[in-house]
Coordinates of C-alpha atoms and ligand atoms in Angstrom, one line a residue:
M12 CA 132.1 133.5 72.7
Q13 CA 130.0 130.4 72.0
K14 CA 127.8 129.2 74.9
E15 CA 129.3 125.8 75.3
D16 CA 132.9 127.6 75.3
K17 CA 131.6 129.8 78.3
L18 CA 130.4 126.5 80.2
K19 CA 134.0 125.1 79.7
E20 CA 135.5 128.4 80.8
I21 CA 133.3 128.4 84.1
I22 CA 134.2 124.8 84.9
S23 CA 137.9 125.7 84.5
H24 CA 137.6 128.8 86.5
A25 CA 135.8 126.8 89.2
K26 CA 138.7 124.5 89.7
E27 CA 141.7 126.9 89.4
Y28 CA 140.2 129.2 92.5
G29 CA 138.8 126.2 94.6
F30 CA 135.2 126.6 93.9
V31 CA 134.3 123.3 92.6
F32 CA 136.5 120.0 91.7
P33 CA 135.5 116.8 89.9
S34 CA 134.9 114.3 92.7
S35 CA 137.6 111.4 93.6
E36 CA 139.6 113.2 90.5
I37 CA 142.8 111.1 91.5
Y38 CA 140.8 108.0 90.6
D39 CA 139.8 109.9 87.3
G40 CA 136.4 111.0 88.9
L41 CA 133.2 109.9 89.3
S42 CA 130.5 111.0 86.6
A43 CA 128.4 113.9 87.7
T44 CA 129.9 114.2 90.7
Y45 CA 131.5 117.3 92.3
D46 CA 133.2 118.3 95.5
Y47 CA 133.1 122.0 96.6
G48 CA 136.3 123.6 97.3
Q49 CA 137.5 126.3 99.9
L50 CA 135.8 129.1 97.8
G51 CA 132.9 127.2 96.9
S52 CA 131.7 125.9 100.2
E53 CA 131.8 129.3 101.3
L54 CA 129.4 130.8 98.5
K55 CA 127.3 127.9 98.9
N56 CA 126.8 128.3 102.6
N57 CA 126.2 132.3 101.8
I58 CA 123.7 131.1 99.1
K59 CA 122.0 129.0 101.7
S60 CA 122.0 131.7 104.3
Y61 CA 120.4 134.2 102.0
W62 CA 117.7 131.4 101.3
W63 CA 117.3 130.5 105.1
K64 CA 117.3 134.1 106.3
S65 CA 114.8 135.3 103.8
M66 CA 112.5 132.1 103.9
V67 CA 112.6 131.3 107.5
Q68 CA 113.9 134.2 109.4
M69 CA 112.0 136.9 107.4
N70 CA 108.7 134.9 107.9
E71 CA 106.8 134.6 110.9
N72 CA 104.9 131.5 109.8
I73 CA 107.7 129.5 108.5
V74 CA 110.0 127.4 110.5
G75 CA 113.1 125.2 109.6
V76 CA 114.0 121.4 110.2
D77 CA 116.5 119.4 109.4
T78 CA 115.3 115.7 108.8
A79 CA 117.1 112.3 108.1
I80 CA 118.1 111.2 104.8
F81 CA 117.1 107.9 105.1
M82 CA 113.4 107.3 105.9
H83 CA 110.7 104.3 106.1
P84 CA 110.7 102.7 102.7
S85 CA 106.7 103.1 103.1
V86 CA 107.2 106.9 102.9
W87 CA 108.5 106.3 99.1
K88 CA 105.2 104.1 98.3
A89 CA 103.1 106.6 100.0
S90 CA 104.7 109.7 98.0
G91 CA 104.4 107.9 94.7
H92 CA 107.6 107.6 93.9
V93 CA 108.2 104.1 93.7
D94 CA 105.6 103.8 91.3
A95 CA 105.9 107.1 89.3
F96 CA 109.2 108.6 89.9
N97 CA 110.3 107.5 86.2
D98 CA 112.0 109.0 83.4
P99 CA 111.0 107.9 79.9
L100 CA 114.6 106.6 78.5
I101 CA 115.5 105.6 74.9
D102 CA 118.9 104.4 73.7
N103 CA 120.2 105.0 70.3
K104 CA 121.4 101.6 68.8
D105 CA 124.4 102.8 67.1
S106 CA 126.2 104.8 69.6
K107 CA 124.8 102.8 72.5
K108 CA 123.8 106.4 74.2
R109 CA 120.8 106.5 76.4
Y110 CA 118.7 109.6 76.6
R111 CA 115.8 110.9 78.3
A112 CA 113.3 110.8 75.6
D113 CA 111.1 114.1 76.9
V114 CA 114.5 116.0 76.7
L115 CA 115.1 114.8 73.0
I116 CA 111.7 116.4 72.4
E117 CA 112.2 119.3 74.2
D118 CA 115.3 119.9 72.5
V119 CA 113.5 120.2 69.1
I120 CA 111.0 122.7 70.9
E121 CA 114.0 124.8 71.8
K122 CA 115.6 124.9 68.2
I123 CA 112.1 126.2 66.9
R124 CA 112.0 128.9 69.6
G125 CA 115.5 129.9 68.5
K126 CA 114.0 130.3 65.1
I127 CA 111.4 132.6 66.3
N128 CA 113.9 134.8 68.2
K129 CA 115.9 135.0 65.0
E130 CA 112.7 136.3 63.3
V131 CA 112.5 138.8 66.2
A132 CA 116.1 140.1 65.7
K133 CA 115.3 140.4 62.1
G134 CA 112.4 142.5 62.8
V135 CA 114.6 144.7 65.3
K136 CA 117.1 145.3 62.8
R137 CA 114.5 146.2 59.9
F138 CA 111.8 148.2 62.0
G139 CA 114.5 149.8 64.7
D140 CA 112.8 151.8 67.2
D141 CA 109.2 151.5 65.6
F142 CA 109.5 147.4 66.2
N143 CA 106.8 146.4 68.5
K144 CA 107.5 142.8 69.5
D145 CA 104.2 141.9 70.7
E146 CA 102.7 142.8 67.8
F147 CA 105.3 141.2 65.6
L148 CA 104.7 138.1 67.6
A149 CA 101.1 138.0 67.1
T150 CA 101.2 138.6 63.4
N151 CA 104.3 137.5 61.7
V152 CA 103.7 134.6 59.5
N153 CA 106.8 132.9 60.2
V154 CA 106.3 133.3 64.0
L155 CA 102.9 132.2 63.8
R156 CA 103.9 128.9 62.0
N157 CA 106.5 128.0 64.3
K158 CA 104.4 128.6 67.3
E159 CA 102.0 126.4 66.0
K160 CA 104.5 123.7 65.5
I161 CA 105.5 124.0 69.0
K162 CA 102.2 123.5 70.4
G163 CA 101.5 120.6 68.1
I164 CA 104.7 118.9 69.5
E165 CA 103.9 119.9 73.2
D166 CA 100.3 118.9 73.0
R167 CA 101.5 115.1 71.6
M168 CA 104.3 115.1 74.2
R169 CA 102.1 116.0 77.1
T170 CA 99.0 113.7 75.9
S171 CA 101.6 110.6 75.5
L172 CA 103.5 111.3 78.8
E173 CA 100.1 111.5 80.9
S174 CA 98.7 108.6 79.6
E175 CA 101.8 106.6 80.0
D176 CA 101.7 105.9 76.4
L177 CA 105.4 105.5 75.5
E178 CA 104.8 104.5 71.9
G179 CA 103.3 107.6 71.4
V180 CA 106.5 109.2 72.7
Y181 CA 108.3 106.6 70.7
N182 CA 106.6 107.7 67.5
L183 CA 106.8 111.6 68.2
I184 CA 110.6 111.1 68.0
M185 CA 110.1 109.1 64.9
D186 CA 108.0 111.9 63.5
L187 CA 110.2 114.7 64.6
E188 CA 113.2 112.7 62.6
I189 CA 115.6 113.2 66.1
A190 CA 118.8 112.0 65.6
C191 CA 121.3 110.7 68.0
P192 CA 123.5 113.9 68.8
V193 CA 126.7 111.2 68.9
S194 CA 126.0 108.9 65.9
G195 CA 124.0 110.7 64.0
S196 CA 121.7 108.0 63.5
K197 CA 117.4 107.5 63.9
N198 CA 118.1 103.8 65.1
W199 CA 116.2 104.0 68.4
T200 CA 114.9 101.6 70.7
E201 CA 111.6 101.7 72.5
V202 CA 111.0 104.0 75.2
R203 CA 111.1 102.5 78.7
Q204 CA 110.2 103.7 81.7
F205 CA 113.3 103.8 84.5
N206 CA 112.9 104.5 88.4
L207 CA 115.4 107.3 89.7
M208 CA 115.7 106.2 93.3
F209 CA 118.9 104.8 94.6
S210 CA 118.3 101.8 96.9
T211 CA 120.4 100.4 99.5
E212 CA 120.0 97.9 102.5
L213 CA 119.4 98.8 105.9
G214 CA 121.6 97.0 108.6
S215 CA 122.7 93.5 108.2
V216 CA 119.6 92.0 106.7
S217 CA 119.4 91.7 103.1
G218 CA 116.6 91.1 100.5
E219 CA 113.7 93.3 99.7
S220 CA 112.5 93.9 103.2
A221 CA 115.8 95.9 104.2
K222 CA 115.4 97.6 101.0
I223 CA 115.5 101.5 102.1
Y224 CA 116.0 104.5 99.6
L225 CA 118.0 107.7 99.5
R226 CA 115.6 110.4 99.1
P227 CA 115.0 111.8 96.0
E228 CA 113.6 115.2 97.5
T229 CA 113.8 116.7 100.9
A230 CA 109.8 117.5 101.4
Q231 CA 108.7 114.2 102.3
G232 CA 110.7 114.8 105.7
I233 CA 108.7 117.7 106.1
F234 CA 105.3 115.9 105.2
V235 CA 105.7 113.0 107.8
N236 CA 106.7 115.9 110.4
F237 CA 104.0 118.1 109.6
L238 CA 101.8 117.2 112.9
N239 CA 105.0 117.3 115.2
V240 CA 105.8 120.7 113.8
Q241 CA 102.2 122.3 113.9
K242 CA 101.6 120.7 117.4
S243 CA 105.2 121.5 118.8
G244 CA 105.5 124.7 117.5
R245 CA 101.8 125.8 118.2
M246 CA 101.6 126.7 114.3
K247 CA 98.3 128.2 112.8
L248 CA 97.5 127.5 109.2
P249 CA 98.7 128.8 106.9
F250 CA 102.2 128.2 107.9
G251 CA 105.3 126.6 106.2
I252 CA 108.2 124.3 107.1
A253 CA 111.5 124.6 105.4
Q254 CA 114.7 122.5 104.9
I255 CA 118.1 122.6 103.2
G256 CA 119.6 118.9 102.4
K257 CA 120.8 116.5 100.3
A258 CA 118.8 114.4 97.3
F259 CA 119.9 111.7 95.4
R260 CA 118.6 110.8 92.0
N261 CA 120.0 108.0 89.3
E262 CA 119.5 110.8 86.7
I263 CA 120.1 109.0 83.1
V264 CA 121.4 112.0 81.6
A265 CA 123.5 113.7 84.2
R266 CA 125.7 116.6 82.6
Q267 CA 126.4 120.0 82.1
F268 CA 128.6 120.2 85.1
I269 CA 126.8 120.8 88.4
F270 CA 123.6 121.4 86.7
R271 CA 122.2 117.9 86.7
M272 CA 123.9 115.6 89.2
R273 CA 123.2 112.4 91.1
E274 CA 123.9 113.8 94.7
F275 CA 122.7 117.3 95.0
E276 CA 121.1 119.7 97.4
Q277 CA 117.6 121.2 97.6
M278 CA 116.1 124.1 99.4
E279 CA 112.5 123.3 100.0
M280 CA 109.6 124.9 101.7
Q281 CA 106.2 123.3 101.8
F282 CA 103.6 125.9 102.8
F283 CA 100.6 124.4 104.4
V284 CA 97.1 126.2 103.6
R285 CA 93.4 125.9 103.6
P286 CA 92.2 123.7 100.9
G287 CA 90.5 125.9 98.2
E288 CA 93.0 128.6 99.0
E289 CA 96.2 127.0 96.9
M290 CA 96.0 128.9 94.0
K291 CA 95.9 132.3 95.9
W292 CA 99.2 131.1 97.6
Y293 CA 100.7 129.6 94.5
E294 CA 100.7 132.8 92.8
H295 CA 101.8 134.6 95.9
W296 CA 105.1 132.2 96.2
K297 CA 105.6 132.3 92.4
D298 CA 105.9 136.2 93.0
Q299 CA 108.1 135.9 96.2
R300 CA 110.4 133.8 94.8
I301 CA 111.1 135.6 91.4
Q302 CA 111.6 138.5 93.8
W303 CA 114.1 136.8 95.6
H304 CA 116.1 136.0 92.7
K305 CA 116.0 139.4 91.1
K306 CA 117.2 140.9 94.3
L307 CA 120.4 139.3 93.5
G308 CA 120.9 141.8 90.5
L309 CA 122.2 139.0 88.2
G310 CA 120.2 140.5 85.3
D311 CA 116.1 140.4 85.3
D312 CA 116.3 139.2 81.3
N313 CA 117.9 135.9 82.7
Y314 CA 114.8 135.0 84.4
R315 CA 111.4 133.2 82.9
F316 CA 108.6 131.4 84.0
H317 CA 107.6 128.2 82.2
D318 CA 104.5 126.4 83.2
H319 CA 105.0 122.6 83.1
I320 CA 103.8 120.4 80.0
K321 CA 103.6 117.2 82.2
M322 CA 102.9 117.8 85.9
A323 CA 104.4 115.6 88.5
H324 CA 102.3 113.0 90.2
Y325 CA 101.4 115.1 93.0
A326 CA 100.6 118.5 91.4
N327 CA 97.6 120.4 90.1
A328 CA 99.7 123.5 88.9
A329 CA 103.5 124.1 88.8
A330 CA 105.7 126.3 87.1
D331 CA 109.6 126.5 87.0
I332 CA 111.7 129.5 87.1
E333 CA 114.2 129.1 84.4
F334 CA 117.7 130.8 84.3
D335 CA 119.7 131.5 81.3
F336 CA 122.4 129.1 81.6
P337 CA 125.4 128.8 79.8
M338 CA 123.7 126.0 78.1
G339 CA 120.4 128.1 77.4
F340 CA 117.3 128.7 79.6
K341 CA 116.9 125.6 82.1
E342 CA 114.8 125.2 85.4
L343 CA 116.3 126.7 88.4
E344 CA 113.5 126.6 90.8
G345 CA 110.1 124.7 90.9
I346 CA 106.9 126.1 92.2
H347 CA 104.3 123.4 92.9
S348 CA 100.6 123.4 94.0
R349 CA 100.8 119.8 95.8
T350 CA 97.0 119.8 96.8
D351 CA 96.7 117.3 99.7
F352 CA 98.3 114.5 97.7
D353 CA 101.1 113.9 100.2
L354 CA 99.4 114.3 103.7
K355 CA 96.5 111.9 102.3
Q356 CA 98.9 109.4 101.0
H357 CA 100.8 109.2 104.3
E358 CA 97.5 109.1 106.1
Q359 CA 96.4 106.2 104.4
L360 CA 99.7 104.0 104.5
S361 CA 100.6 105.0 108.0
G362 CA 97.0 104.9 109.4
K363 CA 97.8 108.0 111.5
K364 CA 95.6 111.2 111.1
L365 CA 97.5 114.1 109.4
Q366 CA 94.8 116.8 109.9
Y367 CA 94.6 120.3 111.1
F368 CA 91.9 121.8 113.2
D369 CA 90.9 125.2 112.2
P370 CA 89.6 127.0 114.7
E371 CA 88.4 129.7 112.6
I372 CA 85.9 127.4 110.6
N373 CA 85.9 125.0 113.3
E374 CA 86.8 122.1 111.3
N375 CA 89.3 119.5 110.7
Y376 CA 90.9 118.9 107.4
V377 CA 93.9 117.8 105.6
P378 CA 95.8 120.9 104.5
Y379 CA 96.8 121.7 100.8
V380 CA 100.4 122.5 100.0
V381 CA 102.2 124.8 97.9
E382 CA 106.1 124.2 97.4
T383 CA 109.1 126.2 96.5
S384 CA 111.9 124.0 95.6
I385 CA 115.3 125.4 94.2
G386 CA 118.4 123.2 93.8
L387 CA 121.3 125.0 95.5
D388 CA 124.0 123.6 93.2
R389 CA 121.7 125.3 90.1
M390 CA 121.7 128.3 92.0
F391 CA 125.6 128.3 92.5
L392 CA 126.2 127.7 88.6
A393 CA 123.5 130.4 87.9
I394 CA 125.7 132.8 90.0
L395 CA 128.9 131.8 88.9
S396 CA 128.2 131.8 85.3
S397 CA 126.4 135.0 85.3
C398 CA 128.8 136.8 87.3
H399 CA 132.0 135.7 85.5
K400 CA 133.2 138.6 83.3
V401 CA 136.2 139.2 81.1
E402 CA 136.7 142.8 81.1
K403 CA 138.9 144.8 78.9
L404 CA 140.9 147.5 80.5
E405 CA 141.8 150.9 79.5
N406 CA 145.6 149.9 78.8
G407 CA 144.4 147.5 76.4
S408 CA 144.7 144.3 79.1
E409 CA 142.0 142.1 80.4
R410 CA 141.0 141.1 83.9
V411 CA 138.8 138.1 84.8
V412 CA 136.2 139.2 87.5
L413 CA 133.3 137.8 89.4
C414 CA 130.8 140.0 90.0
L415 CA 129.2 138.3 92.6
P416 CA 126.7 140.1 94.8
P417 CA 128.7 141.4 97.7
A418 CA 126.7 139.3 100.3
L419 CA 127.6 136.1 98.8
A420 CA 131.2 136.7 98.0
P421 CA 133.4 134.0 100.0
Y422 CA 135.7 136.8 101.0
K423 CA 134.3 140.2 102.0
V424 CA 138.1 142.0 102.1
A425 CA 141.7 141.2 101.4
V426 CA 144.2 142.8 103.7
M427 CA 147.6 143.2 101.9
P428 CA 150.8 145.0 103.0
L429 CA 152.5 147.0 99.9
T430 CA 155.8 145.1 100.7
R431 CA 157.1 142.4 103.2
K432 CA 159.4 145.3 104.8
D433 CA 159.2 148.0 107.3
E434 CA 156.7 146.2 109.6
L435 CA 153.9 146.6 106.8
P436 CA 152.8 143.0 107.4
E437 CA 152.6 143.5 111.1
K438 CA 150.5 146.5 110.6
A439 CA 148.2 144.7 108.0
K440 CA 148.0 141.4 110.4
S441 CA 146.7 143.8 113.4
I442 CA 143.7 145.1 110.9
L443 CA 143.1 141.6 109.9
A444 CA 142.5 140.8 113.2
T445 CA 140.1 143.5 113.9
L446 CA 138.3 142.8 110.6
K447 CA 138.5 139.1 111.1
T448 CA 135.7 138.8 114.0
E449 CA 133.1 140.7 111.5
F450 CA 133.9 139.4 108.2
N451 CA 135.6 136.1 106.4
C452 CA 138.9 137.8 105.3
Q453 CA 142.2 137.0 103.3
Y454 CA 145.6 138.0 103.8
D455 CA 148.0 138.3 100.9
E456 CA 151.4 139.6 100.9
K457 CA 152.8 137.6 97.9
D458 CA 153.4 139.1 94.5
S459 CA 152.7 142.4 92.9
P460 CA 149.9 144.6 94.2
G461 CA 148.3 144.3 90.7
K462 CA 148.8 140.5 90.5
R463 CA 147.0 140.3 94.1
Y464 CA 144.2 142.8 93.1
R465 CA 143.9 140.4 89.8
R466 CA 143.5 137.1 92.4
Q467 CA 140.9 138.9 94.6
D468 CA 139.1 139.9 91.4
A469 CA 139.0 136.5 89.9
I470 CA 137.4 135.1 93.3
G471 CA 135.0 138.1 94.1
T472 CA 136.6 140.1 96.8
P473 CA 134.3 143.1 97.0
Y474 CA 137.2 145.2 98.8
C475 CA 140.8 145.0 99.0
V476 CA 142.6 147.2 101.9
M477 CA 146.2 148.0 101.0
V478 CA 148.4 149.2 104.1
D479 CA 151.5 151.4 103.0
H480 CA 154.0 153.8 104.6
Q481 CA 151.7 156.4 105.4
T482 CA 149.4 153.9 107.2
L483 CA 152.2 153.8 109.8
E484 CA 152.3 157.7 110.1
D485 CA 148.6 158.4 109.9
N486 CA 146.4 155.0 110.4
T487 CA 145.3 155.4 107.0
V488 CA 144.9 153.0 104.3
T489 CA 143.5 152.8 100.7
I490 CA 140.6 150.6 99.9
R491 CA 139.8 149.5 96.5
D492 CA 136.6 148.4 95.4
R493 CA 136.2 145.0 93.0
D494 CA 133.8 146.5 90.3
T495 CA 134.9 150.3 90.1
M496 CA 138.6 149.2 90.8
E497 CA 138.7 152.8 92.2
Q498 CA 141.1 153.2 95.4
E499 CA 140.1 155.7 98.3
R500 CA 142.2 156.5 101.4
V501 CA 140.0 156.3 104.6
S502 CA 141.0 155.9 108.2
I503 CA 141.1 152.1 109.8
D504 CA 138.4 153.2 111.8
Q505 CA 136.0 153.4 109.1
L506 CA 136.6 150.1 107.6
T507 CA 134.3 148.0 109.6
T508 CA 131.3 150.5 108.5
I509 CA 132.3 150.8 104.7
I510 CA 132.7 147.1 104.3
G511 CA 129.7 146.3 106.3
D512 CA 127.4 148.6 104.5
K513 CA 128.6 146.8 101.4
V514 CA 128.4 143.0 102.2
S515 CA 125.5 143.1 104.3
M516 CA 122.6 140.8 103.4
A517 CA 120.2 143.3 104.9
E518 CA 119.6 145.3 101.4
L519 CA 118.8 141.6 99.8
L520 CA 116.1 141.0 102.5
K521 CA 114.7 144.2 102.8
Ligands
GAP20 N1 110.2 118.3 96.1 C1 109.8 118.8 94.6 C2 111.0 118.3 93.6 O1 111.9 117.9 94.0 P1 111.9 119.0 91.1 O2 111.3 119.8 90.4 O3 112.3 117.7 91.0 O4 110.9 118.9 92.6 C3 113.5 120.7 92.4 O5 113.2 119.3 91.9 C4 114.7 121.3 92.1 O6 115.9 120.6 92.8 C5 114.7 121.8 90.6 O7 114.1 123.0 90.4 C6 116.1 121.9 90.5 O8 116.5 122.9 90.7 C7 116.7 120.9 91.4 N2 117.3 119.5 90.7 C8 116.6 118.7 90.7 N3 117.2 117.5 90.2 C9 118.7 118.0 90.2 C10 119.8 117.3 89.9 N4 119.9 116.0 89.2 N5 120.8 118.0 90.0 C11 120.9 119.1 90.6 N6 119.8 119.8 90.9 C12 118.3 119.3 90.9

């Protein structure tokens, strides 16, 4: 299946089963805005819980906060977002479409990477088991030429972006002969900077003095509370503050479903460390975070690290964890070494000291910060797209199954009576009442058992419990496993343990 088709399939599955709906759909929707439905909100909550448990509850030196979306406007002046939170934009004069100039260039780089991958595939085909990928990548003439090309483009882009040389970015687009994907023309405007923050007015006062922003990242709520938390929690460095919350960006190219939205959720953690130790912690958190991802079992090959070409204005080292989305490898999470930039800036603008007294070295200093920042919606898309499978069955039919990690599945078990007669529904409901206190359960008595199983497969429910006539005689039920489709007869008393073992988050957190 083509990758674009896969994304379309995910979007339609998400809507059909109540995971994600276009926002304000009865008014034809609002671009790049989505609502999470009854199953989507459960899945989202479970992802949050996995993150929160592993980052906050499993780390004695990390605590969580929940700070306001609105903040004093000086926060965004200090953080650099008012002056530097810009995207370089370019318009195509024929299609009137607007693009991020750096994204157009990165698309070219991605195409060249595709050529390298094709060479590798040819090599595999030619040499079979004797194929040595590392050696091939280091010696093949075509690969080396394409690698050189990529390096040349990346170097030019980095130099231009870092020095705010927008003409240089424009010239690179011209030299690469990039055409508008819609009109096919190379008739471009110059490149301009565009600030991504949404603004609004506070209270009844209008004008510049009342202008406030919707936060473009949750991190600043953590920075301005650094001393509050450190003092009230008697925290000792190194320690972290975590937060999950909404962020807002007026994205120009908002597309690809929930991948890039104007209102989205972040799960961020700022880890405060002694100056000079930031690189050690940067490596530590890169390692911790990739492990967190891989434990979900979505496939290790779906992840790769990507070092930033253009560093954000606050960072001295930054890497993305990229995921193989239906649109290809794209950023899922960022790990940034933010230095002491933010705290120092807040000290300067607020006039308040934001320092830590380190008893071990008897010194006051502004801590350095290593940040991990993951988009919750992107994580949702990564899970949905990699778990959505269309399987051919032995009898020739097909089933759609969401192989969600059981701990994240919206429903853990569906309880069903075989028929609506002979007091089977009553028995099923009494089992449901017991299981409900432990797990999110669904009751389903409509349609044939086969159809009901398919419905649960499609929403990722790990177990189905079927109550039949034998249940009334010996208190046993059949329990069906979503992935193997095998059914086993067990006693009702065993259900909580069997289901609990499978859906517990404990394994993921070990
Ligand atoms: N505090 C650092 C920060 O905000 P970022 O790389 O700009 O860094 C962090 O954003 C993460 O937030 C990204 O890796 C991505 O997962 C998510 N994210 C950023 N912009 C987004 C958008 N428009 N829609 C959905 N998720 C987004």
